[in-house]
Short mmCIF file of C-alpha atoms in Angstrom, two decimals:
data_model
loop_
_atom_site.label_atom_id
_atom_site.label_comp_id
_atom_site.label_asym_id
_atom_site.label_seq_id
_atom_site.Cartn_x
_atom_site.Cartn_y
_atom_site.Cartn_z
CA MET J 1 91.10 -14.33 58.51
CA LYS J 2 89.69 -17.47 60.06
CA MET J 3 92.15 -19.85 61.64
CA ASN J 4 92.76 -23.29 60.27
CA GLY J 5 94.37 -26.43 61.59
CA ALA J 6 97.78 -25.49 60.18
CA TYR J 7 98.12 -22.32 62.27
CA LYS J 8 101.21 -22.26 64.49
CA MET J 9 102.13 -20.03 67.40
CA LYS J 10 104.22 -16.98 66.48
CA PHE J 11 106.23 -14.37 68.35
CA ARG J 12 104.93 -10.83 67.94
CA PRO J 13 107.28 -7.94 68.79
CA CYS J 14 106.17 -4.80 70.59
CA ILE J 15 107.00 -1.11 70.84
CA ASP J 16 105.24 0.59 73.75
CA ILE J 17 105.56 4.37 73.80
CA HIS J 18 104.86 6.56 76.83
CA ASN J 19 105.75 10.21 77.32
CA GLY J 20 107.58 10.16 74.00
CA LYS J 21 109.88 7.26 74.90
CA VAL J 22 109.96 3.53 74.22
CA LYS J 23 109.25 1.89 77.57
CA GLN J 24 108.14 -1.17 79.41
CA ILE J 25 105.74 -0.30 82.21
CA ILE J 26 103.48 -2.01 84.73
CA GLY J 27 100.33 -1.61 82.69
CA GLY J 28 97.80 -2.09 85.45
CA ARG J 29 99.18 0.97 87.26
CA LEU J 30 99.19 3.37 84.31
CA LYS J 31 97.49 6.69 85.11
CA ASP J 32 96.44 9.49 82.79
CA ASP J 33 96.58 11.95 85.69
CA GLY J 34 100.14 13.21 85.62
CA ASP J 35 101.06 10.72 82.87
CA GLU J 36 102.41 8.39 85.55
CA ALA J 37 103.42 4.75 85.18
CA PRO J 38 105.89 2.56 87.08
CA GLU J 39 108.73 1.87 84.66
CA ASN J 40 110.60 -1.38 84.13
CA PHE J 41 112.68 -0.11 81.22
CA VAL J 42 113.21 3.16 79.37
CA SER J 43 115.12 3.09 76.10
CA CYS J 44 117.49 5.75 74.83
CA GLN J 45 116.52 4.60 71.33
CA GLY J 46 113.40 5.74 69.47
CA GLY J 47 110.58 3.76 67.93
CA ALA J 48 112.23 3.65 64.51
CA PHE J 49 115.29 1.87 65.96
CA PHE J 50 113.18 -1.01 67.26
CA ALA J 51 111.10 -1.14 64.07
CA GLU J 52 114.24 -1.43 61.95
CA PHE J 53 115.57 -4.15 64.27
CA TYR J 54 112.35 -6.15 63.91
CA LYS J 55 112.46 -5.65 60.16
CA LYS J 56 115.97 -7.10 59.98
CA LYS J 57 114.76 -10.07 62.02
CA ASN J 58 111.74 -10.46 59.71
CA LEU J 59 109.40 -10.31 62.72
CA LYS J 60 105.97 -9.26 61.51
CA GLY J 61 102.63 -8.50 63.09
CA GLY J 62 103.95 -6.73 66.16
CA HIS J 63 102.26 -3.75 67.74
CA VAL J 64 103.14 -0.13 68.37
CA ILE J 65 101.07 1.19 71.27
CA LEU J 66 100.61 4.86 72.19
CA LEU J 67 100.21 4.89 75.99
CA ASN J 68 99.34 8.56 76.40
CA SER J 69 95.86 9.97 76.01
CA SER J 70 95.27 12.55 73.29
CA GLU J 71 94.93 15.18 76.05
CA SER J 72 98.42 14.52 77.39
CA GLU J 73 101.16 17.10 76.99
CA TYR J 74 103.33 14.22 75.75
CA TYR J 75 100.87 12.97 73.14
CA ARG J 76 102.49 14.71 70.18
CA GLN J 77 105.90 13.24 71.06
CA THR J 78 104.42 9.79 71.59
CA LYS J 79 102.52 9.91 68.31
CA GLY J 80 105.64 11.08 66.49
CA GLN J 81 107.61 8.11 67.79
CA ALA J 82 104.82 5.76 66.71
CA LEU J 83 104.66 7.19 63.20
CA ASP J 84 108.45 7.00 62.89
CA ALA J 85 108.29 3.30 63.78
CA LEU J 86 105.56 2.59 61.25
CA ARG J 87 107.43 4.39 58.47
CA ALA J 88 110.59 2.44 59.30
CA TYR J 89 108.83 -0.90 58.80
CA PRO J 90 105.98 -0.50 56.30
CA GLY J 91 103.46 -3.32 56.59
CA GLY J 92 105.31 -4.95 59.47
CA LEU J 93 103.62 -3.42 62.50
CA GLN J 94 100.15 -2.66 63.85
CA ALA J 95 99.27 0.61 65.60
CA GLY J 96 97.06 1.16 68.62
CA GLY J 97 96.18 3.76 71.20
CA GLY J 98 93.41 6.29 70.66
CA ILE J 99 92.45 4.95 67.23
CA THR J 100 89.09 6.10 65.83
CA PRO J 101 87.42 6.07 62.39
CA PHE J 102 88.69 9.61 61.98
CA ASN J 103 92.42 8.97 62.45
CA GLY J 104 92.86 5.29 61.58
CA GLU J 105 93.74 6.04 57.97
CA GLU J 106 96.66 8.24 59.07
CA TYR J 107 98.35 5.27 60.74
CA LEU J 108 97.62 2.96 57.82
CA ASP J 109 99.05 5.54 55.42
CA ALA J 110 102.18 5.75 57.60
CA GLY J 111 102.75 2.02 57.13
CA ALA J 112 100.65 0.19 59.72
CA SER J 113 99.36 -3.17 58.50
CA HIS J 114 96.41 -2.90 60.92
CA VAL J 115 95.01 -0.51 63.49
CA ILE J 116 94.16 -1.70 67.00
CA VAL J 117 91.00 -0.44 68.69
CA THR J 118 89.42 -0.74 72.13
CA SER J 119 88.11 2.39 73.78
CA TYR J 120 86.29 3.76 70.74
CA ILE J 121 83.98 0.76 70.48
CA PHE J 122 83.67 0.10 74.22
CA LYS J 123 82.33 3.51 75.19
CA ASN J 124 81.11 4.27 78.71
CA GLY J 125 81.62 0.66 79.71
CA THR J 126 79.50 -1.00 77.05
CA LEU J 127 80.01 -2.46 73.58
CA ARG J 128 78.78 0.10 71.05
CA ARG J 129 78.03 -1.97 67.98
CA GLU J 130 77.31 1.07 65.82
CA ARG J 131 80.82 2.34 66.58
CA LEU J 132 82.28 -1.03 65.66
CA LYS J 133 80.49 -0.78 62.31
CA GLU J 134 81.99 2.69 61.85
CA MET J 135 85.48 1.32 62.44
CA VAL J 136 84.96 -1.53 59.98
CA SER J 137 83.62 0.91 57.40
CA ALA J 138 86.57 3.28 57.92
CA VAL J 139 89.50 0.85 57.76
CA GLY J 140 88.08 -2.51 56.64
CA LYS J 141 87.61 -5.72 58.60
CA GLY J 142 90.89 -7.09 57.22
CA ARG J 143 92.91 -4.24 58.74
CA LEU J 144 91.23 -4.08 62.12
CA VAL J 145 92.53 -5.63 65.34
CA LEU J 146 90.32 -5.52 68.42
CA ASP J 147 92.16 -5.08 71.71
CA LEU J 148 90.30 -7.19 74.25
CA SER J 149 92.70 -6.57 77.12
CA CYS J 150 91.06 -7.64 80.34
CA ARG J 151 91.21 -7.95 84.11
CA ARG J 152 89.80 -10.61 86.37
CA LYS J 153 86.70 -9.82 88.42
CA GLY J 154 85.61 -12.76 90.50
CA GLN J 155 85.89 -15.86 88.32
CA ASP J 156 85.56 -14.00 85.01
CA TYR J 157 87.58 -11.67 82.79
CA TYR J 158 86.16 -8.30 81.79
CA ILE J 159 87.42 -6.07 78.98
CA VAL J 160 89.05 -2.85 80.20
CA THR J 161 89.49 0.40 78.29
CA ASP J 162 91.17 3.81 78.40
CA ARG J 163 94.69 2.48 78.76
CA TRP J 164 93.34 -0.36 80.96
CA GLN J 165 91.99 1.98 83.63
CA ASN J 166 88.23 1.39 83.30
CA TYR J 167 86.20 -1.80 83.42
CA THR J 168 83.46 -2.45 80.87
CA ASP J 169 80.44 -4.67 81.44
CA VAL J 170 81.64 -6.95 78.65
CA LYS J 171 82.74 -10.38 79.80
CA LEU J 172 85.40 -12.14 77.74
CA ASN J 173 83.82 -15.47 76.87
CA MET J 174 82.90 -17.66 73.90
CA GLU J 175 79.92 -15.50 72.90
CA THR J 176 81.93 -12.26 72.95
CA LEU J 177 84.83 -13.75 71.00
CA GLU J 178 82.52 -15.28 68.40
CA GLU J 179 80.59 -12.06 67.87
CA LEU J 180 83.62 -9.80 67.62
CA SER J 181 85.56 -12.17 65.37
CA GLU J 182 83.04 -11.38 62.63
CA SER J 183 84.21 -7.76 62.55
CA CYS J 184 88.01 -7.97 62.74
CA ASP J 185 91.09 -9.76 61.49
CA GLU J 186 92.76 -10.42 64.87
CA PHE J 187 92.58 -9.92 68.62
CA LEU J 188 95.22 -8.46 70.93
CA VAL J 189 94.71 -9.44 74.57
CA HIS J 190 96.78 -8.08 77.44
CA ALA J 191 96.35 -9.84 80.78
CA VAL J 192 96.42 -6.51 82.59
CA ASP J 193 96.70 -7.85 86.14
CA VAL J 194 100.06 -9.44 85.31
CA GLU J 195 101.20 -7.04 82.58
CA GLY J 196 104.74 -5.77 83.19
CA LYS J 197 105.23 -7.79 86.38
CA SER J 198 107.24 -10.69 84.87
CA GLN J 199 105.74 -13.09 87.40
CA GLY J 200 104.01 -15.60 85.15
CA ILE J 201 101.16 -15.74 82.67
CA GLU J 202 97.43 -15.59 83.36
CA GLU J 203 96.80 -19.27 82.71
CA GLY J 204 93.01 -19.11 82.79
CA LEU J 205 92.96 -16.40 80.14
CA ALA J 206 95.43 -18.27 77.93
CA ALA J 207 93.28 -21.39 78.11
CA LEU J 208 90.14 -19.40 77.28
CA LEU J 209 91.77 -17.90 74.19
CA GLY J 210 93.12 -21.27 73.05
CA ARG J 211 89.73 -22.88 73.45
CA GLU J 212 87.46 -20.21 71.97
CA CYS J 213 89.35 -17.98 69.51
CA ARG J 214 88.45 -18.38 65.85
CA VAL J 215 90.77 -15.65 64.53
CA PRO J 216 94.47 -15.09 65.33
CA ALA J 217 95.01 -13.70 68.82
CA THR J 218 98.12 -12.37 70.52
CA TYR J 219 98.54 -12.86 74.26
CA ALA J 220 100.56 -10.36 76.29
CA GLY J 221 101.30 -10.20 79.99
CA GLY J 222 103.48 -11.80 82.64
CA VAL J 223 105.81 -13.92 80.50
CA HIS J 224 109.03 -14.11 82.50
CA ASN J 225 110.79 -17.33 81.49
CA TYR J 226 110.89 -19.95 78.78
CA GLU J 227 108.59 -22.26 80.74
CA ASP J 228 105.88 -19.61 80.42
CA LEU J 229 106.19 -19.89 76.65
CA ARG J 230 105.74 -23.66 76.85
CA LYS J 231 102.72 -23.25 79.10
CA LEU J 232 101.21 -20.70 76.74
CA LYS J 233 101.76 -22.98 73.77
CA LYS J 234 100.00 -25.84 75.58
CA LEU J 235 97.15 -23.79 77.03
CA GLY J 236 96.69 -21.89 73.78
CA ARG J 237 96.73 -25.14 71.80
CA GLY J 238 99.56 -23.80 69.64
CA LYS J 239 97.38 -21.19 67.97
CA ILE J 240 97.77 -18.20 70.30
CA ASP J 241 100.64 -15.86 69.46
CA VAL J 242 102.75 -14.22 72.15
CA THR J 243 104.56 -10.99 72.82
CA VAL J 244 107.20 -10.55 75.53
CA GLY J 245 108.00 -7.18 77.05
CA SER J 246 109.92 -6.50 80.27
CA ALA J 247 111.44 -9.99 80.46
CA LEU J 248 113.05 -9.74 77.02
CA ASP J 249 116.76 -8.94 76.77
CA LEU J 250 115.91 -6.22 74.26
CA PHE J 251 114.19 -4.39 77.12
CA GLY J 252 116.65 -5.18 79.89
CA GLY J 253 115.29 -8.61 80.84
CA ALA J 254 116.91 -12.03 81.00
CA MET J 255 115.09 -13.84 78.17
CA GLU J 256 117.19 -14.00 75.00
CA LEU J 257 115.22 -13.07 71.89
CA ASP J 258 116.79 -15.77 69.71
CA ARG J 259 115.93 -18.46 72.24
CA VAL J 260 112.41 -17.07 72.56
CA LEU J 261 112.02 -17.42 68.80
CA ARG J 262 113.24 -21.03 68.96
CA GLU J 263 110.90 -21.90 71.82
CA VAL J 264 107.90 -20.36 70.12
CA SER J 265 108.57 -22.04 66.79
CA GLY J 266 109.25 -25.41 68.41
CA GLY J 267 112.98 -25.41 67.70
CA SER J 268 112.92 -24.30 64.05
CA GLY J 269 113.23 -20.56 64.65
#
């Protein structure tokens, strides 16, 4: 889906699941060893509750992310919560976390509109184009979202994998975005260095996405007030979507969802 001049910024909801619970964590400090992550919010409600809430609000295109590795003792619980969420809102949510050509169809069958992939195609720190072709063949370009979450190294941003723990040698720039846009429907980009910290957006990354993206992209990371939304709209040239995690009132933060929707839509939401 190529973008056109009529595209307008949208709010994308999220459901992050870790150790079988819906959480908001500091993403840059997530560890597979011991399944540890500093927590900003832990819900007593399951994934299906949030999915049903988003469905009632008619909020589409959000993401359900499994934050445990498949080797984790909590993986089965985390996966169960994710599948419950997808079944509660068929066609309304995307699914990511450990997606491969061999299990992608399971999430689509459960109700995911798209599957989100990073680590499978960025293996051992490099872009494996043959694996990207496998993903496209398995689920279709129109149902594939590439997670290009990244961290700054020097003056540049590099894609990170394995729940944001490992750097690749792939720089996020115009050439990378142009190449990968030919094989997917959307991008999801977490600014990992500010993810979960509610201290402001990664402005350089937002500007890069606004300038170079040719397919819809969702920015995540650091949004902590309404001014951040206005900055993102300006830097992203109105065509980069946004998700808000720890700062949202739904997850214990101070930003009111209804006002967020109004700010994002320019007052008409």
